Amino acid sequence: MKETIYTIPLMDAFNANDECPFCFIERNLEQHAISFILGSAYMEDDVRMETDKIGFCRHHYKMMFDYGNRLGSALILSTHFHKLNEELQAQIKSFAPSKSSMLKRIKKTTIEPEIRKTNIGAWITEKENDCYVCNHFNDNYNRYLDTFFEMLKNNPEFVEIVKNSKGFCLHHFADVIETAEDKLNDKQKNLYYPMLFKLMEDSMKRLEEEVTWFTAKYDYLNKDKDWGNSRDSVQRCMQKLGGGYPADPVFQSDK
């Protein structure tokens, strides 16, 4: 298969022998976006136009703060706040409260972000669900999923690499299976689903055994026994269940 800008990072991710190659890719894309936006890009008009409009999610605001470029963050926030304040004024101006009722007042409060009752709630939810860094990742991530299945179907060596990998975190495994439903024909599904399912079952069982042995090592009867692969099993289990890298140090500028 011809090498592309997506095949090389995908191969690097699988060769890293990580608990999830797509977590590996996600981290690289995320860190690249933070470095880009807080490098010199925040001074570029087209980039600032995007960040003014989109903003960032809670997670990536925290990453921006930790990264260390306070001036860059301040400049981004200054013009983003200007844009938001204009929109907020428009939302408040068009706000129309609904009719009150006794039933509503005595009903137990249940907040459903996906079903907002007001234009202000819907506007804020839209802002919370949009993020410059998340968008950067998602735009590329979908192409990596496509590349994964193209390589799986056309590269026997890659199939063996996948077979010998540690599988995926549950979050990305869901995306792999959802994508497979569209990208594989019936014959390919019969071929690759058993492989992917066995890969995940073996991976999950392995982690269960490793983290269980981690707990058993705290029994004095086992104190002199080998840790095996269990020393870092807690963070790897967390990654497998939720994605990401719980044990990673804070990502900071090297300047």
PDB file of C-alpha atoms in Angstrom:
ATOM      1  CA  MET A   1       0.000   0.000   0.000  1.00  0.00           C
ATOM      2  CA  LYS A   2       1.279   3.463  -0.914  1.00  0.00           C
ATOM      3  CA  GLU A   3       2.559   5.453   2.046  1.00  0.00           C
ATOM      4  CA  THR A   4       0.587   8.576   2.959  1.00  0.00           C
ATOM      5  CA  ILE A   5       0.692  11.161   5.748  1.00  0.00           C
ATOM      6  CA  TYR A   6      -1.717   8.850   7.597  1.00  0.00           C
ATOM      7  CA  THR A   7      -0.115   5.426   7.076  1.00  0.00           C
ATOM      8  CA  ILE A   8       3.221   6.382   8.655  1.00  0.00           C
ATOM      9  CA  PRO A   9       1.783   7.740  11.950  1.00  0.00           C
ATOM     10  CA  LEU A  10      -0.598   4.786  12.085  1.00  0.00           C
ATOM     11  CA  MET A  11       2.294   2.350  11.751  1.00  0.00           C
ATOM     12  CA  ASP A  12       4.245   4.306  14.369  1.00  0.00           C
ATOM     13  CA  ALA A  13       1.262   4.024  16.722  1.00  0.00           C
ATOM     14  CA  PHE A  14       1.032   0.243  16.346  1.00  0.00           C
ATOM     15  CA  ASN A  15       4.802  -0.177  16.610  1.00  0.00           C
ATOM     16  CA  ALA A  16       4.724   1.731  19.921  1.00  0.00           C
ATOM     17  CA  ASN A  17       3.181  -1.389  21.511  1.00  0.00           C
ATOM     18  CA  ASP A  18       0.685   0.817  23.334  1.00  0.00           C
ATOM     19  CA  GLU A  19      -2.587  -0.298  24.935  1.00  0.00           C
ATOM     20  CA  CYS A  20      -4.378   1.631  22.173  1.00  0.00           C
ATOM     21  CA  PRO A  21      -2.810   2.951  18.946  1.00  0.00           C
ATOM     22  CA  PHE A  22      -5.588   5.494  18.529  1.00  0.00           C
ATOM     23  CA  CYS A  23      -4.889   6.921  21.990  1.00  0.00           C
ATOM     24  CA  PHE A  24      -1.283   7.267  20.819  1.00  0.00           C
ATOM     25  CA  ILE A  25      -2.417   9.135  17.704  1.00  0.00           C
ATOM     26  CA  GLU A  26      -4.886  11.253  19.680  1.00  0.00           C
ATOM     27  CA  ARG A  27      -2.192  12.392  22.111  1.00  0.00           C
ATOM     28  CA  ASN A  28       0.158  13.366  19.266  1.00  0.00           C
ATOM     29  CA  LEU A  29      -2.543  15.302  17.422  1.00  0.00           C
ATOM     30  CA  GLU A  30      -3.707  17.000  20.613  1.00  0.00           C
ATOM     31  CA  GLN A  31      -0.214  18.070  21.659  1.00  0.00           C
ATOM     32  CA  HIS A  32       0.587  19.251  18.143  1.00  0.00           C
ATOM     33  CA  ALA A  33      -2.555  21.415  18.109  1.00  0.00           C
ATOM     34  CA  ILE A  34      -1.734  22.963  21.502  1.00  0.00           C
ATOM     35  CA  SER A  35       1.865  23.648  20.419  1.00  0.00           C
ATOM     36  CA  PHE A  36       0.621  25.129  17.157  1.00  0.00           C
ATOM     37  CA  ILE A  37      -2.022  27.407  18.649  1.00  0.00           C
ATOM     38  CA  LEU A  38       0.270  28.648  21.432  1.00  0.00           C
ATOM     39  CA  GLY A  39       3.360  28.822  19.249  1.00  0.00           C
ATOM     40  CA  SER A  40       3.147  31.643  16.744  1.00  0.00           C
ATOM     41  CA  ALA A  41      -0.220  30.706  15.204  1.00  0.00           C
ATOM     42  CA  TYR A  42      -2.230  32.803  17.654  1.00  0.00           C
ATOM     43  CA  MET A  43      -0.855  35.903  15.881  1.00  0.00           C
ATOM     44  CA  GLU A  44      -2.241  34.782  12.507  1.00  0.00           C
ATOM     45  CA  ASP A  45      -5.563  36.388  11.571  1.00  0.00           C
ATOM     46  CA  ASP A  46      -7.137  33.283  10.026  1.00  0.00           C
ATOM     47  CA  VAL A  47      -6.328  31.150  13.077  1.00  0.00           C
ATOM     48  CA  ARG A  48      -7.575  33.783  15.511  1.00  0.00           C
ATOM     49  CA  MET A  49     -10.773  34.082  13.491  1.00  0.00           C
ATOM     50  CA  GLU A  50     -11.350  30.354  14.062  1.00  0.00           C
ATOM     51  CA  THR A  51     -10.496  30.393  17.774  1.00  0.00           C
ATOM     52  CA  ASP A  52     -12.651  33.494  18.292  1.00  0.00           C
ATOM     53  CA  LYS A  53     -15.595  31.667  16.766  1.00  0.00           C
ATOM     54  CA  ILE A  54     -15.057  28.165  18.168  1.00  0.00           C
ATOM     55  CA  GLY A  55     -13.162  28.474  21.447  1.00  0.00           C
ATOM     56  CA  PHE A  56     -12.025  25.396  23.394  1.00  0.00           C
ATOM     57  CA  CYS A  57     -13.488  22.709  25.647  1.00  0.00           C
ATOM     58  CA  ARG A  58     -12.783  22.462  29.394  1.00  0.00           C
ATOM     59  CA  HIS A  59     -10.085  19.817  28.917  1.00  0.00           C
ATOM     60  CA  HIS A  60      -8.163  21.825  26.351  1.00  0.00           C
ATOM     61  CA  TYR A  61      -8.421  25.099  28.269  1.00  0.00           C
ATOM     62  CA  LYS A  62      -6.644  23.212  31.068  1.00  0.00           C
ATOM     63  CA  MET A  63      -3.994  21.957  28.631  1.00  0.00           C
ATOM     64  CA  MET A  64      -3.508  25.504  27.338  1.00  0.00           C
ATOM     65  CA  PHE A  65      -3.059  26.805  30.876  1.00  0.00           C
ATOM     66  CA  ASP A  66      -0.585  24.054  31.748  1.00  0.00           C
ATOM     67  CA  TYR A  67       1.356  24.578  28.511  1.00  0.00           C
ATOM     68  CA  GLY A  68       2.717  27.819  29.894  1.00  0.00           C
ATOM     69  CA  ASN A  69       2.268  30.573  27.296  1.00  0.00           C
ATOM     70  CA  ARG A  70       0.150  32.977  29.358  1.00  0.00           C
ATOM     71  CA  LEU A  71       0.456  35.854  26.881  1.00  0.00           C
ATOM     72  CA  GLY A  72      -0.615  33.675  23.975  1.00  0.00           C
ATOM     73  CA  SER A  73      -3.601  32.390  25.947  1.00  0.00           C
ATOM     74  CA  ALA A  74      -4.499  35.921  27.032  1.00  0.00           C
ATOM     75  CA  LEU A  75      -4.471  37.217  23.451  1.00  0.00           C
ATOM     76  CA  ILE A  76      -6.657  34.334  22.307  1.00  0.00           C
ATOM     77  CA  LEU A  77      -9.059  34.841  25.213  1.00  0.00           C
ATOM     78  CA  SER A  78      -9.254  38.599  24.700  1.00  0.00           C
ATOM     79  CA  THR A  79     -10.673  38.443  21.182  1.00  0.00           C
ATOM     80  CA  HIS A  80     -12.680  35.286  21.924  1.00  0.00           C
ATOM     81  CA  PHE A  81     -14.405  37.059  24.820  1.00  0.00           C
ATOM     82  CA  HIS A  82     -15.172  39.998  22.538  1.00  0.00           C
ATOM     83  CA  LYS A  83     -16.879  37.636  20.079  1.00  0.00           C
ATOM     84  CA  LEU A  84     -18.743  35.793  22.858  1.00  0.00           C
ATOM     85  CA  ASN A  85     -19.981  38.984  24.475  1.00  0.00           C
ATOM     86  CA  GLU A  86     -21.487  40.115  21.185  1.00  0.00           C
ATOM     87  CA  GLU A  87     -23.257  36.759  20.824  1.00  0.00           C
ATOM     88  CA  LEU A  88     -24.366  36.754  24.473  1.00  0.00           C
ATOM     89  CA  GLN A  89     -25.982  40.164  24.080  1.00  0.00           C
ATOM     90  CA  ALA A  90     -27.869  38.916  21.020  1.00  0.00           C
ATOM     91  CA  GLN A  91     -29.033  35.780  22.867  1.00  0.00           C
ATOM     92  CA  ILE A  92     -30.222  37.804  25.862  1.00  0.00           C
ATOM     93  CA  LYS A  93     -32.015  40.254  23.603  1.00  0.00           C
ATOM     94  CA  SER A  94     -33.947  37.430  21.897  1.00  0.00           C
ATOM     95  CA  PHE A  95     -34.641  35.516  25.124  1.00  0.00           C
ATOM     96  CA  ALA A  96     -38.309  34.811  25.786  1.00  0.00           C
ATOM     97  CA  PRO A  97     -39.215  32.939  29.003  1.00  0.00           C
ATOM     98  CA  SER A  98     -41.719  30.111  28.696  1.00  0.00           C
ATOM     99  CA  LYS A  99     -45.056  30.046  30.434  1.00  0.00           C
ATOM    100  CA  SER A 100     -44.747  29.042  34.076  1.00  0.00           C
ATOM    101  CA  SER A 101     -46.880  26.311  35.622  1.00  0.00           C
ATOM    102  CA  MET A 102     -47.389  24.621  38.967  1.00  0.00           C
ATOM    103  CA  LEU A 103     -46.391  21.262  37.454  1.00  0.00           C
ATOM    104  CA  LYS A 104     -43.024  22.630  36.322  1.00  0.00           C
ATOM    105  CA  ARG A 105     -42.317  24.156  39.725  1.00  0.00           C
ATOM    106  CA  ILE A 106     -42.987  20.963  41.695  1.00  0.00           C
ATOM    107  CA  LYS A 107     -41.359  18.615  39.172  1.00  0.00           C
ATOM    108  CA  LYS A 108     -37.928  17.280  40.135  1.00  0.00           C
ATOM    109  CA  THR A 109     -35.154  19.093  38.271  1.00  0.00           C
ATOM    110  CA  THR A 110     -33.483  17.025  35.567  1.00  0.00           C
ATOM    111  CA  ILE A 111     -30.918  18.755  33.368  1.00  0.00           C
ATOM    112  CA  GLU A 112     -30.609  17.250  29.890  1.00  0.00           C
ATOM    113  CA  PRO A 113     -27.909  19.117  27.923  1.00  0.00           C
ATOM    114  CA  GLU A 114     -29.067  17.565  24.663  1.00  0.00           C
ATOM    115  CA  ILE A 115     -32.604  18.929  25.188  1.00  0.00           C
ATOM    116  CA  ARG A 116     -32.340  22.586  26.099  1.00  0.00           C
ATOM    117  CA  LYS A 117     -35.510  24.572  26.820  1.00  0.00           C
ATOM    118  CA  THR A 118     -34.111  28.027  26.085  1.00  0.00           C
ATOM    119  CA  ASN A 119     -32.109  29.700  23.348  1.00  0.00           C
ATOM    120  CA  ILE A 120     -29.434  30.655  25.916  1.00  0.00           C
ATOM    121  CA  GLY A 121     -29.080  27.068  27.141  1.00  0.00           C
ATOM    122  CA  ALA A 122     -28.848  25.800  23.551  1.00  0.00           C
ATOM    123  CA  TRP A 123     -26.281  28.467  22.657  1.00  0.00           C
ATOM    124  CA  ILE A 124     -24.056  27.650  25.646  1.00  0.00           C
ATOM    125  CA  THR A 125     -24.299  23.904  24.977  1.00  0.00           C
ATOM    126  CA  GLU A 126     -23.248  24.529  21.396  1.00  0.00           C
ATOM    127  CA  LYS A 127     -20.231  26.494  22.642  1.00  0.00           C
ATOM    128  CA  GLU A 128     -19.301  23.768  25.142  1.00  0.00           C
ATOM    129  CA  ASN A 129     -19.441  21.093  22.449  1.00  0.00           C
ATOM    130  CA  ASP A 130     -17.217  22.998  20.019  1.00  0.00           C
ATOM    131  CA  CYS A 131     -13.430  23.151  20.437  1.00  0.00           C
ATOM    132  CA  TYR A 132     -10.604  24.126  18.126  1.00  0.00           C
ATOM    133  CA  VAL A 133      -8.331  21.308  19.356  1.00  0.00           C
ATOM    134  CA  CYS A 134     -11.099  18.663  19.390  1.00  0.00           C
ATOM    135  CA  ASN A 135     -12.044  19.634  15.840  1.00  0.00           C
ATOM    136  CA  HIS A 136      -8.426  19.327  14.743  1.00  0.00           C
ATOM    137  CA  PHE A 137      -8.258  15.831  16.218  1.00  0.00           C
ATOM    138  CA  ASN A 138     -11.642  14.687  14.890  1.00  0.00           C
ATOM    139  CA  ASP A 139     -10.905  15.860  11.347  1.00  0.00           C
ATOM    140  CA  ASN A 140      -7.720  13.785  11.286  1.00  0.00           C
ATOM    141  CA  TYR A 141      -8.972  10.890  13.412  1.00  0.00           C
ATOM    142  CA  ASN A 142     -11.671   9.957  10.905  1.00  0.00           C
ATOM    143  CA  ARG A 143      -9.027   9.741   8.185  1.00  0.00           C
ATOM    144  CA  TYR A 144      -6.893   7.506  10.392  1.00  0.00           C
ATOM    145  CA  LEU A 145      -9.864   5.180  10.853  1.00  0.00           C
ATOM    146  CA  ASP A 146     -10.321   5.047   7.075  1.00  0.00           C
ATOM    147  CA  THR A 147      -6.611   4.368   6.634  1.00  0.00           C
ATOM    148  CA  PHE A 148      -6.730   1.625   9.275  1.00  0.00           C
ATOM    149  CA  PHE A 149      -9.351  -0.292   7.292  1.00  0.00           C
ATOM    150  CA  GLU A 150      -7.661   0.316   3.949  1.00  0.00           C
ATOM    151  CA  MET A 151      -4.460  -1.158   5.367  1.00  0.00           C
ATOM    152  CA  LEU A 152      -6.336  -4.005   7.035  1.00  0.00           C
ATOM    153  CA  LYS A 153      -7.918  -4.978   3.704  1.00  0.00           C
ATOM    154  CA  ASN A 154      -4.849  -4.510   1.518  1.00  0.00           C
ATOM    155  CA  ASN A 155      -1.757  -5.147   3.608  1.00  0.00           C
ATOM    156  CA  PRO A 156      -1.239  -8.694   5.001  1.00  0.00           C
ATOM    157  CA  GLU A 157       1.767  -7.504   7.026  1.00  0.00           C
ATOM    158  CA  PHE A 158      -0.406  -4.910   8.733  1.00  0.00           C
ATOM    159  CA  VAL A 159      -2.977  -7.568   9.606  1.00  0.00           C
ATOM    160  CA  GLU A 160      -0.254  -9.478  11.475  1.00  0.00           C
ATOM    161  CA  ILE A 161       0.812  -6.300  13.260  1.00  0.00           C
ATOM    162  CA  VAL A 162      -2.769  -5.739  14.413  1.00  0.00           C
ATOM    163  CA  LYS A 163      -3.072  -9.362  15.550  1.00  0.00           C
ATOM    164  CA  ASN A 164       0.057  -8.986  17.683  1.00  0.00           C
ATOM    165  CA  SER A 165      -0.937  -5.621  19.150  1.00  0.00           C
ATOM    166  CA  LYS A 166      -2.542  -4.942  22.541  1.00  0.00           C
ATOM    167  CA  GLY A 167      -5.863  -3.998  21.003  1.00  0.00           C
ATOM    168  CA  PHE A 168      -7.655  -0.732  21.677  1.00  0.00           C
ATOM    169  CA  CYS A 169      -9.156   1.193  24.555  1.00  0.00           C
ATOM    170  CA  LEU A 170     -12.907   0.650  24.822  1.00  0.00           C
ATOM    171  CA  HIS A 171     -13.677   4.152  23.541  1.00  0.00           C
ATOM    172  CA  HIS A 172     -11.695   3.688  20.333  1.00  0.00           C
ATOM    173  CA  PHE A 173     -12.724   0.046  19.972  1.00  0.00           C
ATOM    174  CA  ALA A 174     -16.324   1.255  19.679  1.00  0.00           C
ATOM    175  CA  ASP A 175     -15.253   3.580  16.858  1.00  0.00           C
ATOM    176  CA  VAL A 176     -13.371   0.776  15.119  1.00  0.00           C
ATOM    177  CA  ILE A 177     -16.410  -1.518  15.155  1.00  0.00           C
ATOM    178  CA  GLU A 178     -18.816   1.255  14.114  1.00  0.00           C
ATOM    179  CA  THR A 179     -16.535   2.134  11.201  1.00  0.00           C
ATOM    180  CA  ALA A 180     -16.132  -1.527  10.254  1.00  0.00           C
ATOM    181  CA  GLU A 181     -19.873  -1.796   9.679  1.00  0.00           C
ATOM    182  CA  ASP A 182     -19.530   0.612   6.760  1.00  0.00           C
ATOM    183  CA  LYS A 183     -16.035  -0.120   5.483  1.00  0.00           C
ATOM    184  CA  LEU A 184     -16.085  -3.930   5.353  1.00  0.00           C
ATOM    185  CA  ASN A 185     -18.154  -6.138   3.069  1.00  0.00           C
ATOM    186  CA  ASP A 186     -19.833  -9.280   4.425  1.00  0.00           C
ATOM    187  CA  LYS A 187     -16.885 -11.543   3.586  1.00  0.00           C
ATOM    188  CA  GLN A 188     -14.445  -9.144   5.240  1.00  0.00           C
ATOM    189  CA  LYS A 189     -16.630  -8.882   8.336  1.00  0.00           C
ATOM    190  CA  ASN A 190     -16.577 -12.670   8.691  1.00  0.00           C
ATOM    191  CA  LEU A 191     -12.799 -12.544   8.404  1.00  0.00           C
ATOM    192  CA  TYR A 192     -11.890  -9.554  10.566  1.00  0.00           C
ATOM    193  CA  TYR A 193     -14.539  -9.403  13.289  1.00  0.00           C
ATOM    194  CA  PRO A 194     -13.400 -12.679  14.941  1.00  0.00           C
ATOM    195  CA  MET A 195      -9.813 -11.382  14.875  1.00  0.00           C
ATOM    196  CA  LEU A 196     -10.738  -8.009  16.412  1.00  0.00           C
ATOM    197  CA  PHE A 197     -12.993  -9.587  19.032  1.00  0.00           C
ATOM    198  CA  LYS A 198     -10.347 -12.119  20.085  1.00  0.00           C
ATOM    199  CA  LEU A 199      -7.778  -9.326  20.230  1.00  0.00           C
ATOM    200  CA  MET A 200      -9.954  -7.322  22.622  1.00  0.00           C
ATOM    201  CA  GLU A 201     -11.014 -10.289  24.752  1.00  0.00           C
ATOM    202  CA  ASP A 202      -7.383 -11.355  25.197  1.00  0.00           C
ATOM    203  CA  SER A 203      -6.287  -7.799  25.920  1.00  0.00           C
ATOM    204  CA  MET A 204      -8.990  -7.191  28.525  1.00  0.00           C
ATOM    205  CA  LYS A 205      -8.297 -10.550  30.203  1.00  0.00           C
ATOM    206  CA  ARG A 206      -4.564  -9.829  30.277  1.00  0.00           C
ATOM    207  CA  LEU A 207      -5.129  -6.511  32.022  1.00  0.00           C
ATOM    208  CA  GLU A 208      -7.520  -8.094  34.515  1.00  0.00           C
ATOM    209  CA  GLU A 209      -4.828 -10.611  35.430  1.00  0.00           C
ATOM    210  CA  GLU A 210      -2.092  -7.965  35.640  1.00  0.00           C
ATOM    211  CA  VAL A 211      -4.019  -5.565  37.874  1.00  0.00           C
ATOM    212  CA  THR A 212      -5.220  -8.458  40.026  1.00  0.00           C
ATOM    213  CA  TRP A 213      -1.608  -9.537  40.514  1.00  0.00           C
ATOM    214  CA  PHE A 214      -0.778  -5.910  41.392  1.00  0.00           C
ATOM    215  CA  THR A 215      -3.227  -6.140  44.300  1.00  0.00           C
ATOM    216  CA  ALA A 216      -1.939  -9.579  45.279  1.00  0.00           C
ATOM    217  CA  LYS A 217       1.615  -8.235  45.548  1.00  0.00           C
ATOM    218  CA  TYR A 218       0.537  -6.277  48.632  1.00  0.00           C
ATOM    219  CA  ASP A 219      -0.046  -9.563  50.443  1.00  0.00           C
ATOM    220  CA  TYR A 220       3.079 -10.279  52.510  1.00  0.00           C
ATOM    221  CA  LEU A 221       3.074 -13.838  51.149  1.00  0.00           C
ATOM    222  CA  ASN A 222       3.823 -12.440  47.681  1.00  0.00           C
ATOM    223  CA  LYS A 223       6.244  -9.665  48.619  1.00  0.00           C
ATOM    224  CA  ASP A 224       9.284 -11.494  47.239  1.00  0.00           C
ATOM    225  CA  LYS A 225       7.580 -12.657  44.036  1.00  0.00           C
ATOM    226  CA  ASP A 226       8.132 -11.000  40.686  1.00  0.00           C
ATOM    227  CA  TRP A 227       5.873  -8.086  39.750  1.00  0.00           C
ATOM    228  CA  GLY A 228       5.732  -9.324  36.175  1.00  0.00           C
ATOM    229  CA  ASN A 229       3.999  -6.712  33.997  1.00  0.00           C
ATOM    230  CA  SER A 230       1.798  -5.447  36.795  1.00  0.00           C
ATOM    231  CA  ARG A 231       3.768  -2.432  38.073  1.00  0.00           C
ATOM    232  CA  ASP A 232       2.099   0.028  35.686  1.00  0.00           C
ATOM    233  CA  SER A 233      -1.132  -1.943  35.299  1.00  0.00           C
ATOM    234  CA  VAL A 234      -3.288   0.652  37.078  1.00  0.00           C
ATOM    235  CA  GLN A 235      -2.700   3.419  34.527  1.00  0.00           C
ATOM    236  CA  ARG A 236      -2.894   0.975  31.627  1.00  0.00           C
ATOM    237  CA  CYS A 237      -6.219  -0.366  32.897  1.00  0.00           C
ATOM    238  CA  MET A 238      -7.500   3.196  33.199  1.00  0.00           C
ATOM    239  CA  GLN A 239      -6.379   3.898  29.653  1.00  0.00           C
ATOM    240  CA  LYS A 240      -8.049   0.741  28.369  1.00  0.00           C
ATOM    241  CA  LEU A 241     -11.338   1.675  30.030  1.00  0.00           C
ATOM    242  CA  GLY A 242     -11.433   5.421  29.417  1.00  0.00           C
ATOM    243  CA  GLY A 243      -8.784   6.250  26.832  1.00  0.00           C
ATOM    244  CA  GLY A 244      -5.919   8.698  27.245  1.00  0.00           C
ATOM    245  CA  TYR A 245      -2.858   8.504  29.474  1.00  0.00           C
ATOM    246  CA  PRO A 246      -3.602   8.998  33.197  1.00  0.00           C
ATOM    247  CA  ALA A 247       0.075   8.785  34.136  1.00  0.00           C
ATOM    248  CA  ASP A 248       1.336  11.312  31.579  1.00  0.00           C
ATOM    249  CA  PRO A 249       3.175  14.355  32.937  1.00  0.00           C
ATOM    250  CA  VAL A 250       1.688  17.773  32.221  1.00  0.00           C
ATOM    251  CA  PHE A 251       2.322  18.776  28.605  1.00  0.00           C
ATOM    252  CA  GLN A 252       4.341  22.015  28.702  1.00  0.00           C
ATOM    253  CA  SER A 253       6.253  24.242  26.362  1.00  0.00           C
ATOM    254  CA  ASP A 254       9.957  23.418  26.288  1.00  0.00           C
ATOM    255  CA  LYS A 255      10.831  27.115  26.112  1.00  0.00           C
TER     256      LYS A 255
END
